[in-house]
Coordinates of C-alpha atoms and ligand atoms in Angstrom, one line a residue:
M241 CA -114.9 81.5 -69.9
N242 CA -114.0 85.0 -68.9
Y243 CA -110.7 85.8 -67.7
S244 CA -109.7 89.0 -66.3
L245 CA -106.6 90.6 -68.2
G246 CA -103.8 92.0 -67.4
Y247 CA -100.4 93.5 -69.4
R248 CA -97.2 95.8 -69.3
S249 CA -95.0 96.5 -71.8
Y250 CA -91.5 96.3 -72.1
A251 CA -88.1 97.4 -73.9
R252 CA -85.2 95.6 -73.7
P253 CA -82.1 96.7 -75.1
F254 CA -79.6 94.4 -78.0
R255 CA -75.9 94.4 -76.2
R256 CA -75.1 95.0 -79.7
P257 CA -77.6 96.3 -82.4
L258 CA -78.7 93.5 -84.7
T259 CA -77.9 94.3 -88.5
T260 CA -80.3 92.7 -91.7
A261 CA -81.1 93.4 -94.8
H262 CA -83.6 95.0 -92.6
G263 CA -82.1 97.3 -91.2
V264 CA -80.7 97.8 -87.7
W265 CA -82.4 96.6 -84.5
S266 CA -81.8 98.3 -81.4
V267 CA -84.5 97.7 -79.1
R268 CA -87.1 95.1 -78.6
E269 CA -90.2 96.4 -77.3
G270 CA -93.4 93.6 -76.5
I271 CA -95.9 93.2 -73.7
I272 CA -96.5 90.6 -71.5
I273 CA -100.3 89.7 -70.8
E274 CA -101.7 88.0 -68.0
L275 CA -105.0 86.3 -68.0
R276 CA -106.4 84.9 -64.8
S277 CA -109.3 82.9 -64.0
S278 CA -110.6 80.9 -60.7
L279 CA -110.9 77.0 -60.6
A280 CA -114.2 77.2 -59.9
S281 CA -115.4 78.7 -62.9
R282 CA -113.3 76.1 -64.8
S283 CA -114.7 73.1 -63.4
S284 CA -118.2 73.9 -64.4
S285 CA -117.4 74.8 -68.1
D286 CA -114.3 74.2 -69.8
P287 CA -115.1 71.0 -71.9
D288 CA -111.1 70.3 -72.6
G289 CA -109.7 70.1 -69.3
G290 CA -106.9 67.8 -70.2
D291 CA -105.8 69.7 -73.7
P292 CA -102.8 68.3 -74.8
D293 CA -102.0 71.6 -76.0
A294 CA -101.9 72.7 -72.3
R295 CA -98.2 72.7 -72.1
N296 CA -96.7 75.7 -73.3
S297 CA -95.7 79.0 -72.1
D298 CA -95.5 80.6 -68.2
A299 CA -98.0 79.5 -65.6
R300 CA -98.3 79.7 -62.0
N301 CA -99.8 76.7 -59.9
P302 CA -103.6 77.5 -58.3
S303 CA -102.9 79.5 -55.2
E304 CA -104.7 79.2 -51.7
S305 CA -107.3 81.1 -53.0
G306 CA -108.4 79.6 -56.1
V307 CA -107.1 81.6 -58.6
V308 CA -104.8 80.9 -61.7
V309 CA -102.7 82.7 -64.2
G310 CA -101.3 82.2 -67.4
Y311 CA -99.4 84.3 -69.0
G312 CA -98.4 85.4 -73.1
E313 CA -96.3 87.7 -75.0
I314 CA -97.1 89.9 -78.0
A315 CA -93.7 90.1 -79.2
P316 CA -94.3 92.4 -82.4
L317 CA -92.5 92.1 -85.5
P318 CA -94.3 95.4 -87.6
W319 CA -91.5 94.9 -90.7
F320 CA -92.5 91.3 -91.0
G321 CA -96.3 92.6 -91.2
S322 CA -97.2 91.7 -88.1
E323 CA -99.7 94.5 -85.8
T324 CA -97.1 97.4 -84.1
Q325 CA -96.3 98.1 -80.6
A326 CA -98.6 100.9 -80.4
E327 CA -101.7 98.9 -82.3
A328 CA -101.2 95.8 -79.6
L329 CA -101.4 98.1 -76.8
D330 CA -104.4 99.6 -77.7
F331 CA -105.8 96.5 -78.6
C332 CA -105.1 95.3 -74.7
R333 CA -106.7 98.5 -73.8
S334 CA -109.8 98.1 -75.6
C335 CA -110.5 94.7 -73.9
S336 CA -111.2 96.6 -70.6
G337 CA -109.5 94.0 -68.0
T338 CA -111.4 91.3 -69.4
I339 CA -112.0 88.8 -71.9
N340 CA -113.6 85.9 -72.6
D341 CA -112.5 82.4 -75.0
V342 CA -115.0 83.7 -77.4
A343 CA -112.8 87.0 -77.9
I344 CA -110.0 85.0 -77.8
D345 CA -110.4 82.9 -80.8
T346 CA -112.2 86.0 -82.8
I347 CA -109.3 88.1 -82.6
P348 CA -108.8 89.7 -86.4
D349 CA -106.1 88.5 -88.6
C350 CA -104.4 91.8 -88.4
F351 CA -103.4 91.2 -84.5
P352 CA -101.4 88.0 -85.2
A353 CA -99.1 88.6 -82.4
C354 CA -102.0 89.5 -79.9
Q355 CA -103.4 86.4 -81.3
F356 CA -100.2 84.1 -80.6
A357 CA -99.8 85.6 -77.1
F358 CA -103.6 85.5 -75.4
E359 CA -104.0 82.1 -77.0
S360 CA -100.5 81.3 -74.9
A361 CA -101.9 82.7 -72.1
R362 CA -104.9 80.5 -71.8
T363 CA -102.7 77.4 -73.1
A364 CA -100.7 77.6 -69.6
L365 CA -104.1 78.8 -67.5
R366 CA -105.3 75.5 -68.4
L367 CA -101.9 73.8 -67.8
A368 CA -101.8 75.6 -64.2
Q369 CA -105.4 73.8 -63.5
L370 CA -104.5 70.7 -64.4
P371 CA -104.1 68.3 -61.0
H372 CA -100.8 67.4 -61.7
F373 CA -99.1 70.4 -62.7
P374 CA -96.3 70.1 -63.6
P375 CA -96.2 67.7 -66.2
P376 CA -94.2 65.3 -65.1
K377 CA -91.8 64.1 -67.9
P378 CA -89.9 66.9 -69.8
P379 CA -89.9 67.0 -73.5
K380 CA -86.9 65.5 -75.4
P381 CA -84.6 68.4 -76.0
L382 CA -84.1 70.3 -79.2
L383 CA -81.0 71.1 -81.4
I384 CA -80.7 74.8 -81.1
C385 CA -79.1 77.2 -83.8
H386 CA -76.9 79.6 -82.7
L387 CA -77.0 83.2 -84.9
L388 CA -73.8 84.8 -85.4
P389 CA -73.8 89.1 -86.0
A390 CA -73.5 90.0 -89.2
G391 CA -70.0 90.7 -91.1
Q392 CA -66.5 90.4 -89.9
A393 CA -68.0 90.4 -86.1
S394 CA -69.3 87.0 -86.9
L395 CA -65.2 85.9 -87.2
T396 CA -64.9 86.9 -83.2
A397 CA -68.3 84.9 -82.4
I398 CA -67.7 82.0 -84.1
D399 CA -64.8 81.2 -82.1
A400 CA -66.7 82.5 -78.7
L401 CA -69.4 80.2 -79.8
A402 CA -67.9 77.1 -80.8
Q403 CA -65.6 77.7 -77.6
S404 CA -68.7 77.6 -75.3
L405 CA -70.1 74.5 -77.3
K406 CA -66.7 72.7 -77.3
H407 CA -67.5 70.2 -74.4
H408 CA -71.0 69.8 -74.8
R409 CA -72.2 66.8 -73.0
D410 CA -73.4 65.0 -75.9
H411 CA -69.9 64.7 -77.9
T412 CA -72.6 63.9 -81.1
Y413 CA -73.8 67.2 -80.7
R414 CA -73.7 68.9 -84.3
H415 CA -73.2 72.8 -84.3
T416 CA -75.8 74.6 -86.3
Y417 CA -75.0 78.6 -86.4
K418 CA -76.8 81.4 -88.8
W419 CA -75.0 84.3 -90.7
K420 CA -77.0 87.1 -91.5
I421 CA -76.1 88.2 -95.7
G422 CA -76.7 90.6 -97.7
T423 CA -75.8 93.6 -95.0
A424 CA -72.7 94.5 -96.9
S425 CA -70.9 94.3 -101.1
I426 CA -71.1 90.4 -102.0
D427 CA -67.7 90.4 -102.7
H428 CA -67.0 91.8 -99.0
E429 CA -69.5 89.6 -97.7
F430 CA -67.6 86.4 -99.8
N431 CA -64.3 87.1 -98.3
I432 CA -65.7 86.7 -94.5
F433 CA -67.6 83.7 -95.8
Q434 CA -64.7 82.0 -96.7
A435 CA -62.7 82.5 -93.5
L436 CA -66.1 81.9 -91.2
L437 CA -66.2 78.5 -93.5
E438 CA -62.7 77.8 -92.2
K439 CA -63.5 78.5 -88.5
L440 CA -66.5 76.0 -88.3
P441 CA -66.0 73.0 -85.7
T442 CA -66.3 69.5 -87.9
G443 CA -69.2 68.6 -88.8
S444 CA -71.3 72.0 -88.7
K445 CA -74.3 73.7 -90.2
L446 CA -74.6 76.8 -91.5
R447 CA -77.6 78.6 -92.6
L448 CA -77.5 82.0 -94.8
D449 CA -80.0 84.5 -93.7
A450 CA -80.6 87.6 -97.0
N451 CA -84.0 88.5 -95.3
G452 CA -85.0 89.0 -98.6
G453 CA -81.9 91.6 -99.3
L454 CA -80.0 89.9 -102.5
N455 CA -81.0 90.5 -106.1
A456 CA -80.9 87.5 -108.6
D457 CA -77.7 87.9 -110.0
Q458 CA -76.4 87.9 -106.2
A459 CA -79.1 85.0 -105.4
D460 CA -77.2 82.8 -108.1
R461 CA -73.6 83.8 -106.8
W462 CA -74.6 82.7 -103.6
L463 CA -76.1 79.4 -104.1
A464 CA -73.8 78.6 -106.5
A465 CA -70.9 78.9 -104.1
C466 CA -73.0 77.0 -101.8
D467 CA -73.7 74.4 -104.0
R468 CA -70.0 73.6 -104.5
I469 CA -69.2 74.2 -100.9
N470 CA -71.9 70.9 -100.3
Q471 CA -70.6 68.9 -103.3
H472 CA -66.7 69.3 -102.1
L473 CA -66.7 69.2 -98.7
G474 CA -63.6 70.8 -96.9
N475 CA -61.7 69.5 -94.0
N476 CA -64.1 70.2 -91.3
N477 CA -67.0 68.8 -93.5
S478 CA -69.5 71.1 -92.5
T479 CA -72.4 72.1 -95.2
I480 CA -74.7 75.4 -95.9
E481 CA -78.0 73.6 -94.9
F482 CA -79.9 76.2 -96.5
I483 CA -79.9 79.6 -97.4
E484 CA -83.0 81.8 -96.1
Q485 CA -85.2 84.2 -98.0
P486 CA -82.5 84.8 -100.4
L487 CA -85.3 87.4 -102.7
P488 CA -87.9 89.8 -101.4
P489 CA -91.6 87.5 -101.0
S490 CA -92.7 89.8 -104.3
Q491 CA -90.2 87.8 -106.0
W492 CA -92.3 84.6 -106.2
H493 CA -91.3 83.1 -109.6
D494 CA -87.4 83.9 -109.5
L495 CA -87.7 82.5 -105.7
V496 CA -89.4 78.9 -107.5
R497 CA -86.8 78.8 -110.6
L498 CA -83.9 79.1 -107.4
S499 CA -85.1 76.2 -105.7
Q500 CA -85.3 74.5 -109.3
T501 CA -82.2 75.2 -110.4
F502 CA -79.5 74.4 -107.0
T503 CA -79.7 71.7 -104.8
T504 CA -78.9 73.6 -101.3
P505 CA -82.5 74.0 -100.4
I506 CA -84.3 77.5 -100.0
A507 CA -86.0 78.6 -97.1
L508 CA -88.7 80.7 -96.7
D509 CA -89.1 83.5 -93.6
E510 CA -90.8 86.8 -94.9
S511 CA -92.8 85.2 -97.7
I512 CA -94.8 83.2 -95.4
A513 CA -95.2 85.6 -92.1
S514 CA -98.7 84.9 -91.5
L515 CA -101.0 81.8 -91.4
T516 CA -102.4 83.7 -94.9
Q517 CA -99.1 83.6 -96.4
L518 CA -97.6 80.2 -95.5
R519 CA -101.2 78.7 -97.1
A520 CA -100.6 80.4 -100.3
A521 CA -96.9 79.1 -100.5
Q522 CA -98.0 75.2 -99.8
T523 CA -100.9 76.0 -102.0
S524 CA -98.6 77.2 -105.2
G525 CA -96.7 74.3 -104.7
W526 CA -93.7 75.3 -102.6
R527 CA -91.6 72.3 -101.3
G528 CA -88.5 73.6 -99.8
I529 CA -88.3 74.7 -95.8
Y530 CA -90.6 77.2 -94.0
V531 CA -89.3 79.3 -91.0
I532 CA -92.1 79.8 -88.7
K533 CA -92.2 82.4 -86.0
P534 CA -94.9 81.2 -83.8
A535 CA -94.4 84.7 -82.2
I536 CA -96.1 86.5 -85.2
V537 CA -97.4 84.2 -87.4
G538 CA -100.4 83.9 -85.4
S539 CA -102.7 81.7 -84.0
P540 CA -101.1 78.6 -82.7
Q541 CA -104.5 76.1 -83.0
R542 CA -105.0 77.2 -86.5
L543 CA -100.7 76.6 -87.3
R544 CA -101.1 73.2 -85.1
S545 CA -103.8 72.3 -87.4
F546 CA -102.5 73.1 -91.0
C547 CA -98.6 72.0 -89.8
R548 CA -100.2 68.8 -89.4
E549 CA -101.9 68.2 -92.3
H550 CA -99.7 69.0 -94.3
Q551 CA -96.1 67.4 -92.7
L552 CA -94.4 71.0 -93.8
D553 CA -90.3 70.9 -93.5
T554 CA -89.8 73.9 -90.7
V555 CA -87.7 75.7 -88.8
F556 CA -89.4 77.0 -85.7
S557 CA -87.3 80.6 -84.9
S558 CA -87.4 83.2 -82.4
V559 CA -88.3 87.2 -83.2
F560 CA -86.2 87.7 -80.0
E561 CA -89.2 87.2 -77.6
T562 CA -88.9 87.1 -73.4
A563 CA -88.6 83.5 -72.2
I564 CA -92.6 83.2 -71.8
G565 CA -92.9 83.6 -76.2
R566 CA -90.0 81.4 -76.0
D567 CA -91.5 78.8 -74.2
A568 CA -94.5 78.6 -76.2
G569 CA -92.6 78.9 -79.6
L570 CA -90.5 76.2 -78.7
Q571 CA -93.5 73.9 -77.4
L572 CA -95.3 73.9 -81.0
A573 CA -91.7 73.2 -82.3
Q574 CA -91.9 69.8 -80.3
E575 CA -95.2 69.3 -81.1
L576 CA -94.9 70.5 -85.3
Q577 CA -91.0 70.0 -86.5
T578 CA -91.1 67.1 -88.8
R579 CA -87.2 66.6 -89.1
D580 CA -84.6 66.7 -87.0
R581 CA -83.6 70.2 -87.3
A582 CA -82.1 72.9 -85.3
V583 CA -85.0 75.6 -84.0
G584 CA -83.6 79.2 -84.7
Y585 CA -83.9 80.0 -80.9
G586 CA -80.2 80.6 -80.3
L587 CA -80.4 84.1 -79.2
D588 CA -79.4 84.2 -75.2
D589 CA -76.9 86.6 -75.6
W590 CA -77.9 89.0 -77.8
L591 CA -80.7 91.1 -75.5
M592 CA -80.0 92.7 -72.1
P593 CA -81.2 90.6 -69.0
Ligands
MG1223 MG1 -84.8 85.1 -91.6

């Protein structure tokens, strides 16, 4: 099947720059793509019109003219190994305004963000072609993990977030927060960590994300501190759910050692940014948590079959996409997360509209 392709790039400034062990990030650049096809060409050629995958992303109802549209989002993260914004734009330009199914299914692995966007847009378009669009039953809501700013700013942010979630409809709502570490000296961060723990709402889960920015000694200290907290719960019964990527991907053996030495779980993120790396970690026997960023990991169909085959303990997570990429990512989370973990999509207030 052939589609006509439209695309436009965007740049959204962060309200306040995001500080991680990778550095400071102040503008999110990406590309929205639009696939169009006519209903007539669909009905004559598509074998899987009832595709259950066809529930994600943004789409538009068939218009009177019989043209359907599906949107997708390219949201690159080159410091995680994806293509750059410029490379993704070159790829879109190279299509000269049209693309077909074979070309979508064979986008090279060095364009993982394009694989996600084009497959998501096609899925959205197929959904728009179904007779009962939109789907009658909304999926069950997912728990959301809210990202706190790094450093001292986390202490005011936690107050505001906890207050805004205080009157959540569901009184059993479980607060889950993520805090970036490895952005300042460890002793300074330990002091803030203590204050942060005291401010967490009762029964919260806290995730620490080092973005690979610790050394082995610092990772030991953080994990020992987390184990102590999890063994002797304080007044508010909060726990450390996991530490994300304490060491850089190059230190695989130390990551495995940490996962075997401490009881606080370790989640891989930078280590498994692509499907190839994800497969390699699973084959090497990683039995901890896998943080999956669907917008940059690569082909959703291949991700789907891999996760279903191996029943991984996953946490699906955002790369600061717009609603188009976010909805496609959340659809995959709905389908593929095997445990009741909050998804890493609590980023609403980080970017300008
Ligand atoms: Mg991370």
